[in-house]
Every structure is written in C-alpha cells, then in structure tokens.
mmCIF file of C-alpha atoms in Angstrom:
data_model
loop_
_atom_site.group_PDB
_atom_site.id
_atom_site.type_symbol
_atom_site.label_atom_id
_atom_site.label_comp_id
_atom_site.label_asym_id
_atom_site.label_seq_id
_atom_site.Cartn_x
_atom_site.Cartn_y
_atom_site.Cartn_z
ATOM 1 C CA MET T 1 16.442 137.676 191.636
ATOM 2 C CA PRO T 2 14.128 140.026 189.655
ATOM 3 C CA THR T 3 16.694 140.120 186.827
ATOM 4 C CA LEU T 4 16.933 136.319 186.796
ATOM 5 C CA GLY T 5 13.122 136.013 186.668
ATOM 6 C CA ARG T 6 12.890 138.503 183.836
ATOM 7 C CA THR T 7 15.578 136.646 181.892
ATOM 8 C CA LEU T 8 13.781 133.347 182.453
ATOM 9 C CA ILE T 9 10.490 134.784 181.143
ATOM 10 C CA VAL T 10 12.212 136.168 178.029
ATOM 11 C CA GLY T 11 13.824 132.778 177.400
ATOM 12 C CA VAL T 12 10.526 130.926 177.714
ATOM 13 C CA LEU T 13 8.826 133.351 175.325
ATOM 14 C CA PHE T 14 11.667 132.989 172.834
ATOM 15 C CA ILE T 15 11.467 129.174 172.906
ATOM 16 C CA PHE T 16 7.691 129.318 172.543
ATOM 17 C CA SER T 17 8.047 131.622 169.526
ATOM 18 C CA ILE T 18 10.524 129.234 167.879
ATOM 19 C CA ILE T 19 8.149 126.297 168.420
ATOM 20 C CA ALA T 20 5.208 128.268 167.018
ATOM 21 C CA VAL T 21 7.141 129.362 163.929
ATOM 22 C CA GLY T 22 8.360 125.798 163.394
ATOM 23 C CA TYR T 23 4.839 124.436 163.635
ATOM 24 C CA PHE T 24 3.318 126.877 161.168
ATOM 25 C CA THR T 25 6.170 126.595 158.635
ATOM 26 C CA ILE T 26 7.166 122.912 158.814
ATOM 27 C CA VAL T 27 4.257 120.915 160.165
ATOM 28 C CA THR T 28 1.371 122.735 158.531
ATOM 29 C CA GLU T 29 0.805 122.978 154.792
ATOM 30 C CA GLY T 30 2.244 125.872 152.898
ATOM 31 C CA GLY T 31 5.559 126.109 154.765
ATOM 32 C CA PRO T 32 8.907 126.458 152.983
ATOM 33 C CA PHE T 33 9.941 122.922 153.935
ATOM 34 C CA GLN T 34 6.760 121.290 152.707
ATOM 35 C CA LYS T 35 7.670 118.377 150.455
ATOM 36 C CA LYS T 36 6.657 118.543 146.806
ATOM 37 C CA GLY T 37 3.498 116.872 145.579
ATOM 38 C CA PHE T 38 1.348 117.082 142.466
ATOM 39 C CA GLN T 39 1.514 120.571 141.014
ATOM 40 C CA PHE T 40 -0.661 122.054 138.303
ATOM 41 C CA ALA T 41 -1.938 125.448 137.225
ATOM 42 C CA VAL T 42 -5.502 126.727 137.255
ATOM 43 C CA TYR T 43 -6.568 129.950 135.533
ATOM 44 C CA PHE T 44 -9.095 132.365 137.024
ATOM 45 C CA PRO T 45 -10.550 135.671 135.847
ATOM 46 C CA ASP T 46 -9.331 137.192 139.156
ATOM 47 C CA ALA T 47 -7.949 136.050 142.515
ATOM 48 C CA GLU T 48 -10.197 137.989 144.867
ATOM 49 C CA GLY T 49 -8.949 137.471 148.437
ATOM 50 C CA ILE T 50 -6.653 134.534 147.628
ATOM 51 C CA LYS T 51 -2.981 134.471 148.617
ATOM 52 C CA ILE T 52 -0.053 132.079 148.747
ATOM 53 C CA GLY T 53 -0.607 129.452 151.426
ATOM 54 C CA ASN T 54 -4.407 129.365 151.178
ATOM 55 C CA LYS T 55 -5.888 125.888 151.454
ATOM 56 C CA VAL T 56 -7.000 123.737 148.565
ATOM 57 C CA THR T 57 -9.847 121.391 149.471
ATOM 58 C CA ILE T 58 -11.340 118.434 147.616
ATOM 59 C CA HIS T 59 -14.960 117.859 148.644
ATOM 60 C CA GLY T 60 -14.238 119.863 151.798
ATOM 61 C CA VAL T 61 -11.107 117.878 152.783
ATOM 62 C CA PRO T 62 -7.793 119.838 152.931
ATOM 63 C CA TYR T 63 -5.581 118.395 150.201
ATOM 64 C CA GLY T 64 -2.986 121.049 149.404
ATOM 65 C CA TYR T 65 -2.345 124.754 149.167
ATOM 66 C CA VAL T 66 -1.699 127.604 146.745
ATOM 67 C CA SER T 67 2.051 127.709 146.098
ATOM 68 C CA GLN T 68 2.275 130.510 143.528
ATOM 69 C CA ILE T 69 0.189 133.361 142.096
ATOM 70 C CA ARG T 70 1.017 135.327 138.973
ATOM 71 C CA LEU T 71 -0.607 137.302 136.177
ATOM 72 C CA VAL T 72 -0.327 135.932 132.649
ATOM 73 C CA GLN T 73 -1.107 137.415 129.242
ATOM 74 C CA ILE T 74 -2.941 135.485 126.545
ATOM 75 C CA ASP T 75 -3.134 135.994 122.804
ATOM 76 C CA GLU T 76 -6.063 135.625 120.394
ATOM 77 C CA MET T 77 -5.683 131.828 120.354
ATOM 78 C CA GLY T 78 -5.664 131.553 124.153
ATOM 79 C CA ASN T 79 -1.942 130.788 124.336
ATOM 80 C CA LEU T 80 0.207 132.024 127.197
ATOM 81 C CA LEU T 81 2.640 134.759 126.231
ATOM 82 C CA PRO T 82 6.153 135.106 127.617
ATOM 83 C CA ASP T 83 6.685 137.525 130.488
ATOM 84 C CA GLY T 84 6.833 141.117 129.277
ATOM 85 C CA GLU T 85 4.630 140.658 126.217
ATOM 86 C CA VAL T 86 1.157 142.166 126.112
ATOM 87 C CA GLY T 87 -1.762 140.168 124.766
ATOM 88 C CA ILE T 88 -5.486 140.671 124.424
ATOM 89 C CA GLY T 89 -6.268 139.955 128.062
ATOM 90 C CA THR T 90 -5.010 138.944 131.482
ATOM 91 C CA LYS T 91 -5.626 135.815 133.518
ATOM 92 C CA VAL T 92 -4.608 134.907 137.064
ATOM 93 C CA GLU T 93 -2.589 131.724 137.305
ATOM 94 C CA LEU T 94 -2.765 129.855 140.610
ATOM 95 C CA MET T 95 -0.255 127.064 141.025
ATOM 96 C CA LEU T 96 -1.807 124.404 143.249
ATOM 97 C CA LEU T 97 0.375 121.964 145.148
ATOM 98 C CA LEU T 98 -1.573 118.827 146.097
ATOM 99 C CA ARG T 99 -0.555 115.859 148.213
ATOM 100 C CA ASN T 100 -0.973 113.359 145.380
ATOM 101 C CA LYS T 101 -1.889 113.286 141.728
ATOM 102 C CA ILE T 102 -5.575 113.548 140.901
ATOM 103 C CA GLN T 103 -7.573 112.744 137.783
ATOM 104 C CA LEU T 104 -9.848 115.438 136.415
ATOM 105 C CA PHE T 105 -12.901 114.782 134.289
ATOM 106 C CA GLU T 106 -14.743 117.203 132.041
ATOM 107 C CA ASN T 107 -17.409 117.880 134.713
ATOM 108 C CA TYR T 108 -14.804 119.212 137.178
ATOM 109 C CA GLN T 109 -15.366 122.424 139.130
ATOM 110 C CA ILE T 110 -12.726 124.646 140.752
ATOM 111 C CA THR T 111 -13.969 127.628 142.728
ATOM 112 C CA ILE T 112 -12.430 130.310 144.929
ATOM 113 C CA LYS T 113 -14.866 130.759 147.812
ATOM 114 C CA ASN T 114 -15.228 131.309 151.556
ATOM 115 C CA GLU T 115 -15.294 128.262 153.831
ATOM 116 C CA SER T 116 -17.724 130.151 156.067
ATOM 117 C CA LEU T 117 -19.038 133.697 156.455
ATOM 118 C CA LEU T 118 -16.043 135.002 158.443
ATOM 119 C CA SER T 119 -13.303 132.581 157.344
ATOM 120 C CA GLY T 120 -10.603 133.101 154.731
ATOM 121 C CA ARG T 121 -10.739 132.153 151.074
ATOM 122 C CA VAL T 122 -10.011 128.632 149.859
ATOM 123 C CA VAL T 123 -9.748 126.919 146.492
ATOM 124 C CA SER T 124 -12.500 124.302 146.381
ATOM 125 C CA LEU T 125 -11.749 121.534 143.898
ATOM 126 C CA ASP T 126 -14.219 118.955 142.621
ATOM 127 C CA PRO T 127 -12.320 116.602 140.261
ATOM 128 C CA GLY T 128 -15.523 115.425 138.612
ATOM 129 C CA SER T 129 -16.396 111.812 137.848
ATOM 130 C CA LYS T 130 -16.332 109.260 135.051
ATOM 131 C CA PHE T 131 -20.125 109.276 134.817
ATOM 132 C CA PRO T 132 -22.583 112.160 135.242
ATOM 133 C CA ILE T 133 -24.180 112.651 138.665
ATOM 134 C CA ASP T 134 -27.891 113.102 139.236
ATOM 135 C CA PRO T 135 -28.234 116.589 140.830
ATOM 136 C CA LYS T 136 -31.125 115.433 143.040
ATOM 137 C CA THR T 137 -30.049 111.966 144.242
ATOM 138 C CA LYS T 138 -26.271 112.569 143.864
ATOM 139 C CA GLU T 139 -25.973 109.082 142.390
ATOM 140 C CA TYR T 140 -23.837 108.147 139.387
ATOM 141 C CA LEU T 141 -25.775 107.735 136.150
ATOM 142 C CA MET T 142 -24.045 104.580 134.940
ATOM 143 C CA SER T 143 -26.326 104.309 131.918
ATOM 144 C CA GLU T 144 -25.064 107.636 130.526
ATOM 145 C CA PRO T 145 -21.972 107.863 128.286
ATOM 146 C CA ALA T 146 -18.652 108.111 130.156
ATOM 147 C CA LEU T 147 -17.133 111.555 130.489
ATOM 148 C CA THR T 148 -13.738 112.480 129.070
ATOM 149 C CA LYS T 149 -10.600 112.518 131.207
ATOM 150 C CA LEU T 150 -8.555 115.714 131.150
ATOM 151 C CA GLU T 151 -4.797 115.679 130.801
ATOM 152 C CA VAL T 152 -3.048 118.361 132.831
ATOM 153 C CA PHE T 153 0.142 119.889 131.426
ATOM 154 C CA PRO T 154 1.101 122.754 133.765
ATOM 155 C CA LYS T 155 4.300 123.562 131.833
ATOM 156 C CA SER T 156 3.050 123.134 128.275
ATOM 157 C CA GLY T 157 3.346 126.842 127.445
ATOM 158 C CA LYS T 158 -0.322 127.079 126.467
ATOM 159 C CA LEU T 159 -3.329 128.184 128.429
ATOM 160 C CA ALA T 160 -4.300 124.930 130.096
ATOM 161 C CA PRO T 161 -7.959 123.966 129.826
ATOM 162 C CA ILE T 162 -8.202 123.977 133.618
ATOM 163 C CA GLN T 163 -10.356 127.004 134.286
ATOM 164 C CA GLY T 164 -11.723 128.143 137.644
ATOM 165 C CA LYS T 165 -14.429 130.519 138.768
ATOM 166 C CA VAL T 166 -14.689 132.951 141.674
ATOM 167 C CA SER T 167 -17.525 133.022 144.188
ATOM 168 C CA GLN T 168 -17.966 136.516 145.543
ATOM 169 C CA ASP T 169 -17.244 137.150 149.199
ATOM 170 C CA PRO T 170 -20.609 137.306 151.054
ATOM 171 C CA LEU T 171 -19.455 140.347 153.029
ATOM 172 C CA VAL T 172 -18.634 142.120 149.774
ATOM 173 C CA SER T 173 -22.070 141.191 148.415
ATOM 174 C CA LEU T 174 -23.664 142.552 151.577
ATOM 175 C CA SER T 175 -21.771 145.843 151.316
ATOM 176 C CA GLU T 176 -22.778 146.194 147.651
ATOM 177 C CA LEU T 177 -26.406 145.489 148.549
ATOM 178 C CA ILE T 178 -26.272 148.184 151.235
ATOM 179 C CA ALA T 179 -24.657 150.624 148.812
ATOM 180 C CA GLU T 180 -27.332 149.996 146.162
ATOM 181 C CA ASN T 181 -30.181 150.485 148.656
ATOM 182 C CA ARG T 182 -28.614 153.220 150.761
ATOM 183 C CA SER T 183 -31.462 155.700 150.228
ATOM 184 C CA ASP T 184 -34.131 153.134 151.172
ATOM 185 C CA ILE T 185 -32.163 152.107 154.259
ATOM 186 C CA ARG T 186 -31.799 155.763 155.261
ATOM 187 C CA LYS T 187 -35.575 156.255 154.927
ATOM 188 C CA THR T 188 -36.226 153.141 157.007
ATOM 189 C CA VAL T 189 -33.897 154.362 159.763
ATOM 190 C CA GLN T 190 -35.550 157.788 159.696
ATOM 191 C CA ASN T 191 -39.007 156.193 159.979
ATOM 192 C CA ILE T 192 -37.895 154.088 162.943
ATOM 193 C CA ALA T 193 -36.426 157.176 164.602
ATOM 194 C CA SER T 194 -39.698 159.058 164.000
ATOM 195 C CA ILE T 195 -41.774 156.240 165.501
ATOM 196 C CA THR T 196 -39.589 155.921 168.603
ATOM 197 C CA SER T 197 -39.672 159.704 169.046
ATOM 198 C CA LYS T 198 -43.482 159.736 168.934
ATOM 199 C CA VAL T 199 -43.658 156.858 171.400
ATOM 200 C CA ASP T 200 -41.255 158.675 173.720
ATOM 201 C CA GLN T 201 -43.432 161.812 173.500
ATOM 202 C CA GLY T 202 -46.561 159.832 174.414
ATOM 203 C CA GLN T 203 -48.218 160.079 170.997
ATOM 204 C CA GLY T 204 -50.462 157.270 169.818
ATOM 205 C CA THR T 205 -51.825 154.264 171.678
ATOM 206 C CA LEU T 206 -48.422 152.692 172.280
ATOM 207 C CA GLY T 207 -46.946 155.994 173.460
ATOM 208 C CA LYS T 208 -49.814 156.526 175.942
ATOM 209 C CA LEU T 209 -49.550 152.943 177.122
ATOM 210 C CA ILE T 210 -45.871 153.416 177.904
ATOM 211 C CA ASN T 211 -45.894 156.970 179.261
ATOM 212 C CA GLU T 212 -49.299 157.478 180.958
ATOM 213 C CA SER T 213 -50.010 155.734 184.266
ATOM 214 C CA ASP T 214 -53.805 156.001 183.839
ATOM 215 C CA VAL T 215 -53.631 153.961 180.664
ATOM 216 C CA HIS T 216 -51.480 151.428 182.509
ATOM 217 C CA LYS T 217 -54.129 151.099 185.208
ATOM 218 C CA SER T 218 -56.933 150.830 182.639
ATOM 219 C CA VAL T 219 -55.153 148.075 180.716
ATOM 220 C CA ASN T 220 -54.311 146.212 183.926
ATOM 221 C CA SER T 221 -57.959 146.481 185.044
ATOM 222 C CA THR T 222 -59.184 145.190 181.680
ATOM 223 C CA LEU T 223 -56.779 142.256 181.834
ATOM 224 C CA GLY T 224 -57.897 141.507 185.374
ATOM 225 C CA ASP T 225 -61.554 141.470 184.312
ATOM 226 C CA ALA T 226 -60.724 139.200 181.399
ATOM 227 C CA GLN T 227 -58.981 136.757 183.742
ATOM 228 C CA VAL T 228 -62.041 136.708 186.008
ATOM 229 C CA VAL T 229 -64.355 135.997 183.048
ATOM 230 C CA LEU T 230 -62.093 133.191 181.841
ATOM 231 C CA LYS T 231 -61.981 131.699 185.334
ATOM 232 C CA GLU T 232 -65.792 131.734 185.624
ATOM 233 C CA LEU T 233 -66.141 130.238 182.149
ATOM 234 C CA ARG T 234 -63.690 127.462 183.054
ATOM 235 C CA GLU T 235 -65.609 126.700 186.271
ATOM 236 C CA GLY T 236 -68.925 126.633 184.367
ATOM 237 C CA LEU T 237 -67.493 124.127 181.880
ATOM 238 C CA GLU T 238 -66.238 121.918 184.705
ATOM 239 C CA ASP T 239 -69.706 121.979 186.390
ATOM 240 C CA THR T 240 -71.341 121.033 183.116
ATOM 241 C CA ARG T 241 -68.905 118.152 182.679
ATOM 242 C CA GLU T 242 -69.644 116.870 186.206
ATOM 243 C CA GLN T 243 -73.441 117.031 185.676
ATOM 244 C CA ALA T 244 -73.283 115.259 182.330
ATOM 245 C CA PRO T 245 -73.603 111.675 183.786
ATOM 246 C CA VAL T 246 -76.693 112.659 185.851
ATOM 247 C CA THR T 247 -78.347 114.255 182.862
ATOM 248 C CA SER T 248 -77.649 111.191 180.737
ATOM 249 C CA PHE T 249 -79.144 108.888 183.403
ATOM 250 C CA ILE T 250 -82.373 110.941 183.677
ATOM 251 C CA ARG T 251 -82.712 111.052 179.882
ATOM 252 C CA SER T 252 -82.284 107.284 179.686
ATOM 253 C CA ALA T 253 -84.810 106.672 182.476
ATOM 254 C CA LEU T 254 -87.427 108.879 180.841
ATOM 255 C CA SER T 255 -86.950 107.283 177.453
ATOM 256 C CA ALA T 256 -87.691 103.851 178.984
ATOM 257 C CA PHE T 257 -91.318 104.825 179.781
#
C-alpha cells in the first residue's frame, strides 16, 4: 500500500508538471507554438534586463512579446552590416512579435522599462497618433498639421528608423544613489548610533526621561497638574456660558431705566 501511494503521488505530480509546462509554452505568449503575428525590429542602445519572452505592451495592454535579441553592427551611414563585419558601433536589435499589424506615426515612443518596482522588464510601445496630443489635456490637436506615418521594413537590410530608449531600473538607480552618497550615509548611521548610545547611557533630557525613574515621576506629576488645570478651566468656561443669559437679562433691565 505505501508503494502504491507513493507511485500515485509521483504520477499526479508528473501530470501536473505536464499541464503547467503546456500552459506556459502553448497558452501564454512567448511559447514555441505561438502563432505568428506582425513582426518588426526595434533598435536600442542596450537591452538592460530584457530577454526573449518579455511582454510587449501598447498603452499598458499586453500585445505581444520579444521573439529575438541580437547585436548588430552599423556603418557610418547607419546601415546594418552583415554578421561578422565590424562597424563604427553596436546596436541591440529586438524583434517584436505582435498580435496584429500596427501603424506607427512619427511621435511614437518605444521604451524598455519596469512595469512596477519589483516586476520584470517590458517593452512599452506607444504607436503615436495622426495628430499631436496636448500634454496637459491629452486631447488630439486637430487644428495642427497631421503627423507622418512610418513604414516598417524589418528585413530591408538597413537600420530601420524605429528606435527605442531604455528607462533605467529603479533598483539600479537606488543602488547607484547609495554608492554615490556612501560616505554621507555612513556618517548618518554613525550619528544615529551615537545618539542611541547616549540615550541608552542616560545622557541628555531624553536619556534621563527614559532611564531615570525620578524624571518619570516628575513628568507624570507635571502632566497630572496640567490635566487638573485644563479641567478647572473647562468647568469655568461652562459656568460662564450658563450665567450668560442671566447677565444679559440684568443688563437689558438696567438699560430700560
């Protein structure tokens, strides 16, 4: 019986693993059986944190994934060089596979960024619009001249005009900020340690308040006296409020004569 139970557990785990692998490779985007869609290349100065299978979003909506990443060389004219040739610089080519064809305008924006502080990197794509958008109201400026449509030729052999930018990882920015201000942070920590040490040793008003019982009693006594004064003041104000109608009546009666 124990052997049969162990075999049954192994079988269930195996079936569960097959279902999980099938879900993440067939159902979700980026799997090897994902059907083809609209594919085009975008060129970035680097691909910090991006990898094959990362999401591509349009206005925050998942619309595809990164299907290929490679380094390309460019010449003085910005043309792509064949593999093996060395040019004047290197670009990162991300091949994006989208669900359907999209139209890009000259005010497009494509950015590698984090969806949130602790999430992975995504390619955020804003196709742009036919007319400029007011940055404050986010409305289309129909009175302005129409913007130019961009034709995408991912296999033209030239450096496509579709350029992207990279937004730095916030955690990387935080680590760089800490590294740049390491000496100041160390001084701040040392000052805090010095203050807590003095408080623990009973130095200063706060240290005496925490460590000496006599100071505790004195503070408690002072607070008690203050509460008594406030109570008497409150009662005096209430008495004055109650006597106000009588005073008003006497003043009125006297003013009549």
